[in-house]
Amino acid sequence: MSETYDLLVTGGTVLNPAAGLRQQLDVGVKDGRVAALQAKLPRAEAKRVIEVPGCYVTPGLIDFHVHSFWGVNPYGCELDSLCMSTGVTTAIDAGSSGPINFKGFQKLVYEPSKTRMIAFVALAQHGVLNDPGELEDLRFADPNAAAATVGEFPNVGVGIKVRLHKKGVGVNGREALRLAIHAGEASKSPVMVHVGNTGIPMSEIAATLRPGDVITHCYTPQKPSIIDEQGRLLPEVRKAKERGVIFDVGHAGGHFDFNLVQRAMGEGIIPDVISSDLHGRLSQPGFGVVGDLPTVLTKFLPMGLSFDEIIANCTINAARAVGWQDRIGSLEVGREADIAVLQILDDPVTLRDSVGAEKLHKQRIAAKWTIRAGEVFQGRG
Ligand SMILES: [Zn+2]
């Protein structure tokens, strides 16, 4: 006799912000999909049972900003096993490939990875580069091809990426932004814009972005930041937030400043999406001050976000930001079984930012299990 479920996750609290659900429920998985979500499922009907008392069972986490084009792009790193040990079932590469090599990203990263590795397509035809930067010569910008690529790869491409960092675009920031918006319009997809050390004012960038476009590194201390020299939030940034521009953390090595986060959040600039921006140029092993996505999420506990808000950020909010809310970011019967089993451990942790500040917090968020399309991976804890 074959069992009703391949897997039963039992005894945990299901937290699914997409549906406003927070309740003790069992999750039954069959053929890689969520088959049942009920108070008590019969364990005799499951091939494998995982007991998770005291844990939160959430949709698989989405790391909205990473660099996964390993061995090809200068920022690429091997992230599949890290994702599978940290609750991350979907990771979104931020422009490591462009229209001329996006097929390579699909073949070399998307297809072989356990993690659902999807990507923003760079405006620059070959993806982001280190030195020289990818758009120091604007002839490398190809907005029409970048837009076409998003359309040609509907299961991999999610939007357009442009870095306005002076190292990326030299003096071409204004034109690069204009071309990226053009590509976003042509592909009907969001544009993710890197801020931090830009040659054009933050007010101009914020005023240019459309609802749904993404400011990544939104709390960067690198000038110009969203807070001016007098410590005030730029009015254009407030207006961008009000009209639905998405604020993504994009931590990386240099883009997280506890003081700035606190000040910005006090002015209403709450993150929409919390992401790691893990990449291959961070000090390794251990990825420096970033650590991993659960560590970045933990940093928002002392900043005043609730655990539920944090989980919304890296599940349904991230999914909506790329228009994938019908595919990922929610734990529902019939969906692919992408699940994170998380704990809030009473385990004091020293949290570090990019400017040398430290915060001791009494708890940390940790992954106990990652389940990707029904396949189970042990969390690193
Ligand atoms: Zn990045």
mmCIF file of N, CA and C in Angstrom, residues 200-316:
data_model
loop_
_atom_site.group_PDB
_atom_site.id
_atom_site.type_symbol
_atom_site.label_atom_id
_atom_site.label_comp_id
_atom_site.label_asym_id
_atom_site.label_seq_id
_atom_site.Cartn_x
_atom_site.Cartn_y
_atom_site.Cartn_z
ATOM 1 N N ILE A 200 24.974 60.315 -9.558
ATOM 2 C CA ILE A 200 23.807 61.201 -9.637
ATOM 3 C C ILE A 200 23.103 61.191 -8.283
ATOM 4 N N PRO A 201 22.368 62.276 -7.980
ATOM 5 C CA PRO A 201 21.773 62.396 -6.640
ATOM 6 C C PRO A 201 20.736 61.312 -6.345
ATOM 7 N N MET A 202 20.655 60.918 -5.077
ATOM 8 C CA MET A 202 19.640 59.950 -4.653
ATOM 9 C C MET A 202 18.245 60.485 -4.937
ATOM 10 N N SER A 203 18.059 61.799 -4.757
ATOM 11 C CA SER A 203 16.727 62.379 -4.997
ATOM 12 C C SER A 203 16.307 62.157 -6.447
ATOM 13 N N GLU A 204 17.251 62.275 -7.355
ATOM 14 C CA GLU A 204 16.941 62.086 -8.782
ATOM 15 C C GLU A 204 16.592 60.618 -9.071
ATOM 16 N N ILE A 205 17.349 59.710 -8.470
ATOM 17 C CA ILE A 205 17.073 58.281 -8.679
ATOM 18 C C ILE A 205 15.679 57.944 -8.137
ATOM 19 N N ALA A 206 15.422 58.392 -6.898
ATOM 20 C CA ALA A 206 14.139 58.065 -6.259
ATOM 21 C C ALA A 206 12.974 58.643 -7.056
ATOM 22 N N ALA A 207 13.166 59.836 -7.607
ATOM 23 C CA ALA A 207 12.077 60.493 -8.340
ATOM 24 C C ALA A 207 11.836 59.842 -9.695
ATOM 25 N N THR A 208 12.840 59.136 -10.212
ATOM 26 C CA THR A 208 12.737 58.542 -11.547
ATOM 27 C C THR A 208 12.054 57.179 -11.531
ATOM 28 N N LEU A 209 12.182 56.457 -10.408
ATOM 29 C CA LEU A 209 11.698 55.071 -10.385
ATOM 30 C C LEU A 209 10.179 54.975 -10.407
ATOM 31 N N ARG A 210 9.706 53.938 -11.094
ATOM 32 C CA ARG A 210 8.269 53.683 -11.218
ATOM 33 C C ARG A 210 7.782 52.841 -10.027
ATOM 34 N N PRO A 211 6.499 52.864 -9.732
ATOM 35 C CA PRO A 211 5.991 51.917 -8.725
ATOM 36 C C PRO A 211 6.400 50.497 -9.118
ATOM 37 N N GLY A 212 6.919 49.750 -8.158
ATOM 38 C CA GLY A 212 7.343 48.378 -8.453
ATOM 39 C C GLY A 212 8.812 48.241 -8.784
ATOM 40 N N ASP A 213 9.458 49.339 -9.185
ATOM 41 C CA ASP A 213 10.911 49.279 -9.343
ATOM 42 C C ASP A 213 11.549 49.138 -7.962
ATOM 43 N N VAL A 214 12.802 48.696 -7.942
ATOM 44 C CA VAL A 214 13.438 48.309 -6.685
ATOM 45 C C VAL A 214 14.690 49.141 -6.425
ATOM 46 N N ILE A 215 14.747 49.741 -5.232
ATOM 47 C CA ILE A 215 16.006 50.330 -4.759
ATOM 48 C C ILE A 215 16.700 49.255 -3.934
ATOM 49 N N THR A 216 17.817 48.734 -4.423
ATOM 50 C CA THR A 216 18.548 47.771 -3.613
ATOM 51 C C THR A 216 19.727 48.472 -2.948
ATOM 52 N N HIS A 217 20.116 47.954 -1.772
ATOM 53 C CA HIS A 217 21.041 48.623 -0.846
ATOM 54 C C HIS A 217 20.375 49.876 -0.277
ATOM 55 N N CYS A 218 19.096 49.782 0.051
ATOM 56 C CA CYS A 218 18.337 50.979 0.441
ATOM 57 C C CYS A 218 18.900 51.637 1.705
ATOM 58 N N TYR A 219 19.607 50.881 2.541
ATOM 59 C CA TYR A 219 20.185 51.481 3.766
ATOM 60 C C TYR A 219 21.699 51.641 3.666
ATOM 61 N N THR A 220 22.185 51.794 2.447
ATOM 62 C CA THR A 220 23.641 51.911 2.316
ATOM 63 C C THR A 220 24.155 53.196 2.978
ATOM 64 N N PRO A 221 25.278 53.097 3.701
ATOM 65 C CA PRO A 221 25.899 54.316 4.220
ATOM 66 C C PRO A 221 26.753 55.013 3.157
ATOM 67 N N GLN A 222 26.951 54.371 2.013
ATOM 68 C CA GLN A 222 27.765 54.980 0.964
ATOM 69 C C GLN A 222 26.995 56.146 0.347
ATOM 70 N N LYS A 223 27.667 57.265 0.228
ATOM 71 C CA LYS A 223 26.999 58.470 -0.263
ATOM 72 C C LYS A 223 26.720 58.371 -1.753
ATOM 73 N N PRO A 224 25.675 59.001 -2.260
ATOM 74 C CA PRO A 224 24.627 59.642 -1.476
ATOM 75 C C PRO A 224 23.642 58.586 -0.959
ATOM 76 N N SER A 225 23.261 58.710 0.323
ATOM 77 C CA SER A 225 22.325 57.747 0.896
ATOM 78 C C SER A 225 20.925 58.363 0.956
ATOM 79 N N ILE A 226 19.974 57.630 1.482
ATOM 80 C CA ILE A 226 18.588 58.132 1.507
ATOM 81 C C ILE A 226 18.383 59.179 2.606
ATOM 82 N N ILE A 227 19.380 59.292 3.497
ATOM 83 C CA ILE A 227 19.358 60.291 4.563
ATOM 84 C C ILE A 227 20.384 61.368 4.193
ATOM 85 N N ASP A 228 20.010 62.639 4.276
ATOM 86 C CA ASP A 228 20.947 63.687 3.867
ATOM 87 C C ASP A 228 21.961 64.013 4.973
ATOM 88 N N GLU A 229 22.837 64.959 4.689
ATOM 89 C CA GLU A 229 23.934 65.285 5.619
ATOM 90 C C GLU A 229 23.403 65.789 6.962
ATOM 91 N N GLN A 230 22.198 66.349 6.972
ATOM 92 C CA GLN A 230 21.593 66.837 8.222
ATOM 93 C C GLN A 230 20.810 65.747 8.953
ATOM 94 N N GLY A 231 20.864 64.528 8.423
ATOM 95 C CA GLY A 231 20.172 63.431 9.087
ATOM 96 C C GLY A 231 18.699 63.341 8.735
ATOM 97 N N ARG A 232 18.293 64.019 7.675
ATOM 98 C CA ARG A 232 16.878 63.984 7.292
ATOM 99 C C ARG A 232 16.654 63.069 6.094
ATOM 100 N N LEU A 233 15.505 62.439 6.116
ATOM 101 C CA LEU A 233 15.130 61.598 4.975
ATOM 102 C C LEU A 233 14.828 62.491 3.775
ATOM 103 N N LEU A 234 15.351 62.119 2.611
ATOM 104 C CA LEU A 234 15.079 62.917 1.410
ATOM 105 C C LEU A 234 13.588 62.819 1.050
ATOM 106 N N PRO A 235 12.958 63.972 0.775
ATOM 107 C CA PRO A 235 11.519 63.939 0.451
ATOM 108 C C PRO A 235 11.201 63.078 -0.765
ATOM 109 N N GLU A 236 12.104 63.041 -1.741
ATOM 110 C CA GLU A 236 11.850 62.220 -2.939
ATOM 111 C C GLU A 236 11.821 60.734 -2.594
ATOM 112 N N VAL A 237 12.604 60.363 -1.557
ATOM 113 C CA VAL A 237 12.627 58.960 -1.127
ATOM 114 C C VAL A 237 11.303 58.615 -0.454
ATOM 115 N N ARG A 238 10.814 59.537 0.356
ATOM 116 C CA ARG A 238 9.508 59.308 0.997
ATOM 117 C C ARG A 238 8.414 59.155 -0.069
ATOM 118 N N LYS A 239 8.473 60.016 -1.074
ATOM 119 C CA LYS A 239 7.457 59.949 -2.140
ATOM 120 C C LYS A 239 7.575 58.633 -2.908
ATOM 121 N N ALA A 240 8.800 58.187 -3.134
ATOM 122 C CA ALA A 240 8.999 56.908 -3.845
ATOM 123 C C ALA A 240 8.371 55.768 -3.051
ATOM 124 N N LYS A 241 8.590 55.782 -1.736
ATOM 125 C CA LYS A 241 7.991 54.752 -0.881
ATOM 126 C C LYS A 241 6.468 54.798 -0.992
ATOM 127 N N GLU A 242 5.933 56.014 -0.951
ATOM 128 C CA GLU A 242 4.473 56.172 -0.986
ATOM 129 C C GLU A 242 3.869 55.686 -2.306
ATOM 130 N N ARG A 243 4.619 55.827 -3.399
ATOM 131 C CA ARG A 243 3.998 55.400 -4.664
ATOM 132 C C ARG A 243 4.346 53.955 -5.026
ATOM 133 N N GLY A 244 5.010 53.240 -4.117
ATOM 134 C CA GLY A 244 5.149 51.800 -4.321
ATOM 135 C C GLY A 244 6.480 51.339 -4.878
ATOM 136 N N VAL A 245 7.505 52.192 -4.797
ATOM 137 C CA VAL A 245 8.854 51.701 -5.097
ATOM 138 C C VAL A 245 9.244 50.727 -3.985
ATOM 139 N N ILE A 246 9.916 49.636 -4.363
ATOM 140 C CA ILE A 246 10.267 48.580 -3.420
ATOM 141 C C ILE A 246 11.642 48.867 -2.806
ATOM 142 N N PHE A 247 11.716 48.767 -1.476
ATOM 143 C CA PHE A 247 12.980 48.996 -0.774
ATOM 144 C C PHE A 247 13.558 47.653 -0.343
ATOM 145 N N ASP A 248 14.699 47.310 -0.946
ATOM 146 C CA ASP A 248 15.354 46.019 -0.710
ATOM 147 C C ASP A 248 16.669 46.260 0.028
ATOM 148 N N VAL A 249 16.913 45.445 1.046
ATOM 149 C CA VAL A 249 18.085 45.674 1.908
ATOM 150 C C VAL A 249 19.397 45.440 1.158
ATOM 151 N N GLY A 250 19.573 44.305 0.500
ATOM 152 C CA GLY A 250 20.818 44.043 -0.245
ATOM 153 C C GLY A 250 22.049 44.289 0.612
ATOM 154 N N HIS A 251 22.181 43.538 1.691
ATOM 155 C CA HIS A 251 23.182 43.810 2.734
ATOM 156 C C HIS A 251 24.612 43.899 2.191
ATOM 157 N N ALA A 252 25.111 42.809 1.608
ATOM 158 C CA ALA A 252 26.502 42.714 1.119
ATOM 159 C C ALA A 252 27.497 43.204 2.173
ATOM 160 N N GLY A 253 28.718 43.483 1.732
ATOM 161 C CA GLY A 253 29.736 43.901 2.694
ATOM 162 C C GLY A 253 29.541 45.329 3.157
ATOM 163 N N GLY A 254 29.055 46.196 2.268
ATOM 164 C CA GLY A 254 29.137 47.625 2.537
ATOM 165 C C GLY A 254 27.834 48.378 2.633
ATOM 166 N N HIS A 255 26.707 47.683 2.729
ATOM 167 C CA HIS A 255 25.442 48.405 2.579
ATOM 168 C C HIS A 255 24.493 48.284 3.764
ATOM 169 N N PHE A 256 25.040 48.118 4.954
ATOM 170 C CA PHE A 256 24.153 48.002 6.111
ATOM 171 C C PHE A 256 24.744 48.781 7.278
ATOM 172 N N ASP A 257 23.976 49.729 7.774
ATOM 173 C CA ASP A 257 24.435 50.629 8.835
ATOM 174 C C ASP A 257 23.283 50.714 9.850
ATOM 175 N N PHE A 258 23.503 50.108 11.034
ATOM 176 C CA PHE A 258 22.427 50.053 12.037
ATOM 177 C C PHE A 258 21.816 51.432 12.291
ATOM 178 N N ASN A 259 22.682 52.451 12.451
ATOM 179 C CA ASN A 259 22.167 53.793 12.757
ATOM 180 C C ASN A 259 21.277 54.310 11.647
ATOM 181 N N LEU A 260 21.742 54.114 10.425
ATOM 182 C CA LEU A 260 20.977 54.618 9.293
ATOM 183 C C LEU A 260 19.653 53.854 9.151
ATOM 184 N N VAL A 261 19.703 52.545 9.384
ATOM 185 C CA VAL A 261 18.479 51.738 9.305
ATOM 186 C C VAL A 261 17.461 52.263 10.315
ATOM 187 N N GLN A 262 17.953 52.498 11.545
ATOM 188 C CA GLN A 262 17.060 52.935 12.606
ATOM 189 C C GLN A 262 16.430 54.290 12.273
ATOM 190 N N ARG A 263 17.271 55.185 11.762
ATOM 191 C CA ARG A 263 16.772 56.523 11.434
ATOM 192 C C ARG A 263 15.747 56.442 10.286
ATOM 193 N N ALA A 264 16.095 55.671 9.260
ATOM 194 C CA ALA A 264 15.194 55.556 8.103
ATOM 195 C C ALA A 264 13.879 54.878 8.495
ATOM 196 N N MET A 265 13.982 53.841 9.318
ATOM 197 C CA MET A 265 12.751 53.144 9.718
ATOM 198 C C MET A 265 11.887 54.056 10.584
ATOM 199 N N GLY A 266 12.527 54.884 11.377
ATOM 200 C CA GLY A 266 11.802 55.864 12.180
ATOM 201 C C GLY A 266 11.040 56.864 11.330
ATOM 202 N N GLU A 267 11.523 57.063 10.105
ATOM 203 C CA GLU A 267 10.855 57.963 9.143
ATOM 204 C C GLU A 267 9.891 57.202 8.243
ATOM 205 N N GLY A 268 9.673 55.925 8.545
ATOM 206 C CA GLY A 268 8.693 55.168 7.761
ATOM 207 C C GLY A 268 9.272 54.355 6.617
ATOM 208 N N ILE A 269 10.595 54.388 6.470
ATOM 209 C CA ILE A 269 11.194 53.599 5.389
ATOM 210 C C ILE A 269 11.487 52.198 5.929
ATOM 211 N N ILE A 270 10.409 51.416 6.027
ATOM 212 C CA ILE A 270 10.468 50.022 6.455
ATOM 213 C C ILE A 270 10.880 49.202 5.226
ATOM 214 N N PRO A 271 11.725 48.201 5.397
ATOM 215 C CA PRO A 271 12.081 47.424 4.195
ATOM 216 C C PRO A 271 10.877 46.648 3.663
ATOM 217 N N ASP A 272 10.790 46.564 2.332
ATOM 218 C CA ASP A 272 9.791 45.691 1.720
ATOM 219 C C ASP A 272 10.345 44.282 1.586
ATOM 220 N N VAL A 273 11.661 44.215 1.341
ATOM 221 C CA VAL A 273 12.325 42.945 1.097
ATOM 222 C C VAL A 273 13.670 42.966 1.830
ATOM 223 N N ILE A 274 13.998 41.845 2.500
ATOM 224 C CA ILE A 274 15.294 41.736 3.181
ATOM 225 C C ILE A 274 16.117 40.681 2.451
ATOM 226 N N SER A 275 17.265 41.098 1.931
ATOM 227 C CA SER A 275 18.088 40.166 1.151
ATOM 228 C C SER A 275 19.546 40.273 1.574
ATOM 229 N N SER A 276 20.320 39.254 1.197
ATOM 230 C CA SER A 276 21.711 39.179 1.679
ATOM 231 C C SER A 276 22.719 39.860 0.757
ATOM 232 N N ASP A 277 22.489 39.823 -0.549
ATOM 233 C CA ASP A 277 23.504 40.193 -1.547
ATOM 234 C C ASP A 277 24.809 39.427 -1.337
ATOM 235 N N LEU A 278 24.705 38.151 -1.031
ATOM 236 C CA LEU A 278 25.920 37.330 -0.945
ATOM 237 C C LEU A 278 26.582 37.290 -2.320
ATOM 238 N N HIS A 279 27.897 37.504 -2.329
ATOM 239 C CA HIS A 279 28.634 37.432 -3.601
ATOM 240 C C HIS A 279 30.056 36.954 -3.358
ATOM 241 N N GLY A 280 30.739 36.669 -4.433
ATOM 242 C CA GLY A 280 32.046 36.022 -4.345
ATOM 243 C C GLY A 280 33.196 36.935 -4.011
ATOM 244 N N ARG A 281 32.942 38.232 -3.836
ATOM 245 C CA ARG A 281 34.036 39.134 -3.500
ATOM 246 C C ARG A 281 34.035 39.490 -2.012
ATOM 247 N N LEU A 282 33.115 38.894 -1.267
ATOM 248 C CA LEU A 282 33.110 39.086 0.185
ATOM 249 C C LEU A 282 34.200 38.211 0.790
ATOM 250 N N SER A 283 34.716 38.623 1.958
ATOM 251 C CA SER A 283 35.766 37.835 2.588
ATOM 252 C C SER A 283 35.198 36.467 2.944
ATOM 253 N N GLN A 284 35.925 35.437 2.609
ATOM 254 C CA GLN A 284 35.441 34.080 2.847
ATOM 255 C C GLN A 284 36.472 33.333 3.681
ATOM 256 N N PRO A 285 36.185 32.271 4.386
ATOM 257 C CA PRO A 285 34.855 31.702 4.457
ATOM 258 C C PRO A 285 33.958 32.478 5.415
ATOM 259 N N GLY A 286 32.685 32.255 5.292
ATOM 260 C CA GLY A 286 31.748 32.862 6.227
ATOM 261 C C GLY A 286 31.099 34.120 5.711
ATOM 262 N N PHE A 287 31.509 34.595 4.545
ATOM 263 C CA PHE A 287 30.867 35.746 3.920
ATOM 264 C C PHE A 287 30.826 36.996 4.802
ATOM 265 N N GLY A 288 31.883 37.195 5.595
ATOM 266 C CA GLY A 288 32.056 38.462 6.317
ATOM 267 C C GLY A 288 30.873 38.863 7.174
ATOM 268 N N VAL A 289 30.533 40.153 7.148
ATOM 269 C CA VAL A 289 29.464 40.663 8.021
ATOM 270 C C VAL A 289 28.078 40.197 7.587
ATOM 271 N N VAL A 290 27.970 39.638 6.403
ATOM 272 C CA VAL A 290 26.655 39.184 5.937
ATOM 273 C C VAL A 290 26.270 37.871 6.619
ATOM 274 N N GLY A 291 27.200 36.930 6.596
ATOM 275 C CA GLY A 291 26.917 35.602 7.153
ATOM 276 C C GLY A 291 26.044 34.802 6.214
ATOM 277 N N ASP A 292 24.760 34.877 6.462
ATOM 278 C CA ASP A 292 23.791 34.189 5.603
ATOM 279 C C ASP A 292 22.451 34.900 5.753
ATOM 280 N N LEU A 293 21.440 34.462 5.035
ATOM 281 C CA LEU A 293 20.158 35.177 5.096
ATOM 282 C C LEU A 293 19.557 35.175 6.505
ATOM 283 N N PRO A 294 19.530 34.035 7.227
ATOM 284 C CA PRO A 294 18.966 34.100 8.594
ATOM 285 C C PRO A 294 19.675 35.121 9.489
ATOM 286 N N THR A 295 20.975 35.296 9.315
ATOM 287 C CA THR A 295 21.701 36.305 10.101
ATOM 288 C C THR A 295 21.225 37.712 9.731
ATOM 289 N N VAL A 296 21.057 37.961 8.443
ATOM 290 C CA VAL A 296 20.572 39.276 8.004
ATOM 291 C C VAL A 296 19.156 39.507 8.537
ATOM 292 N N LEU A 297 18.334 38.475 8.502
ATOM 293 C CA LEU A 297 16.969 38.612 9.031
ATOM 294 C C LEU A 297 17.007 38.940 10.519
ATOM 295 N N THR A 298 17.900 38.259 11.246
ATOM 296 C CA THR A 298 18.014 38.485 12.692
ATOM 297 C C THR A 298 18.319 39.953 13.005
ATOM 298 N N LYS A 299 19.072 40.623 12.138
ATOM 299 C CA LYS A 299 19.441 42.023 12.389
ATOM 300 C C LYS A 299 18.219 42.945 12.469
ATOM 301 N N PHE A 300 17.093 42.498 11.922
ATOM 302 C CA PHE A 300 15.897 43.346 11.980
ATOM 303 C C PHE A 300 15.058 43.121 13.230
ATOM 304 N N LEU A 301 15.412 42.134 14.042
ATOM 305 C CA LEU A 301 14.708 41.986 15.334
ATOM 306 C C LEU A 301 15.025 43.176 16.242
ATOM 307 N N PRO A 302 16.304 43.490 16.512
ATOM 308 C CA PRO A 302 16.553 44.677 17.334
ATOM 309 C C PRO A 302 16.177 45.995 16.663
ATOM 310 N N MET A 303 15.930 45.972 15.356
ATOM 311 C CA MET A 303 15.471 47.186 14.664
ATOM 312 C C MET A 303 13.969 47.394 14.829
ATOM 313 N N GLY A 304 13.298 46.407 15.442
ATOM 314 C CA GLY A 304 11.883 46.607 15.767
ATOM 315 C C GLY A 304 10.886 45.919 14.854
ATOM 316 N N LEU A 305 11.354 45.188 13.852
ATOM 317 C CA LEU A 305 10.406 44.428 13.042
ATOM 318 C C LEU A 305 10.037 43.158 13.794
ATOM 319 N N SER A 306 8.777 42.741 13.662
ATOM 320 C CA SER A 306 8.371 41.472 14.277
ATOM 321 C C SER A 306 8.856 40.318 13.398
ATOM 322 N N PHE A 307 8.924 39.136 14.005
ATOM 323 C CA PHE A 307 9.307 37.946 13.234
ATOM 324 C C PHE A 307 8.360 37.753 12.046
ATOM 325 N N ASP A 308 7.064 37.960 12.282
ATOM 326 C CA ASP A 308 6.089 37.788 11.200
ATOM 327 C C ASP A 308 6.347 38.765 10.045
ATOM 328 N N GLU A 309 6.681 40.006 10.399
ATOM 329 C CA GLU A 309 6.982 40.989 9.347
ATOM 330 C C GLU A 309 8.238 40.594 8.577
ATOM 331 N N ILE A 310 9.217 40.113 9.308
ATOM 332 C CA ILE A 310 10.470 39.697 8.670
ATOM 333 C C ILE A 310 10.208 38.562 7.684
ATOM 334 N N ILE A 311 9.388 37.602 8.096
ATOM 335 C CA ILE A 311 9.096 36.463 7.214
ATOM 336 C C ILE A 311 8.272 36.919 6.000
ATOM 337 N N ALA A 312 7.366 37.866 6.200
ATOM 338 C CA ALA A 312 6.628 38.406 5.047
ATOM 339 C C ALA A 312 7.593 39.018 4.033
ATOM 340 N N ASN A 313 8.593 39.719 4.556
ATOM 341 C CA ASN A 313 9.590 40.359 3.686
ATOM 342 C C ASN A 313 10.263 39.376 2.752
ATOM 343 N N CYS A 314 10.664 38.236 3.305
ATOM 344 C CA CYS A 314 11.468 37.322 2.483
ATOM 345 C C CYS A 314 10.638 36.147 1.967
ATOM 346 N N THR A 315 9.306 36.316 1.947
ATOM 347 C CA THR A 315 8.464 35.322 1.271
ATOM 348 C C THR A 315 7.528 36.050 0.291
ATOM 349 N N ILE A 316 6.343 36.417 0.768
ATOM 350 C CA ILE A 316 5.345 36.927 -0.177
ATOM 351 C C ILE A 316 5.721 38.303 -0.738
#
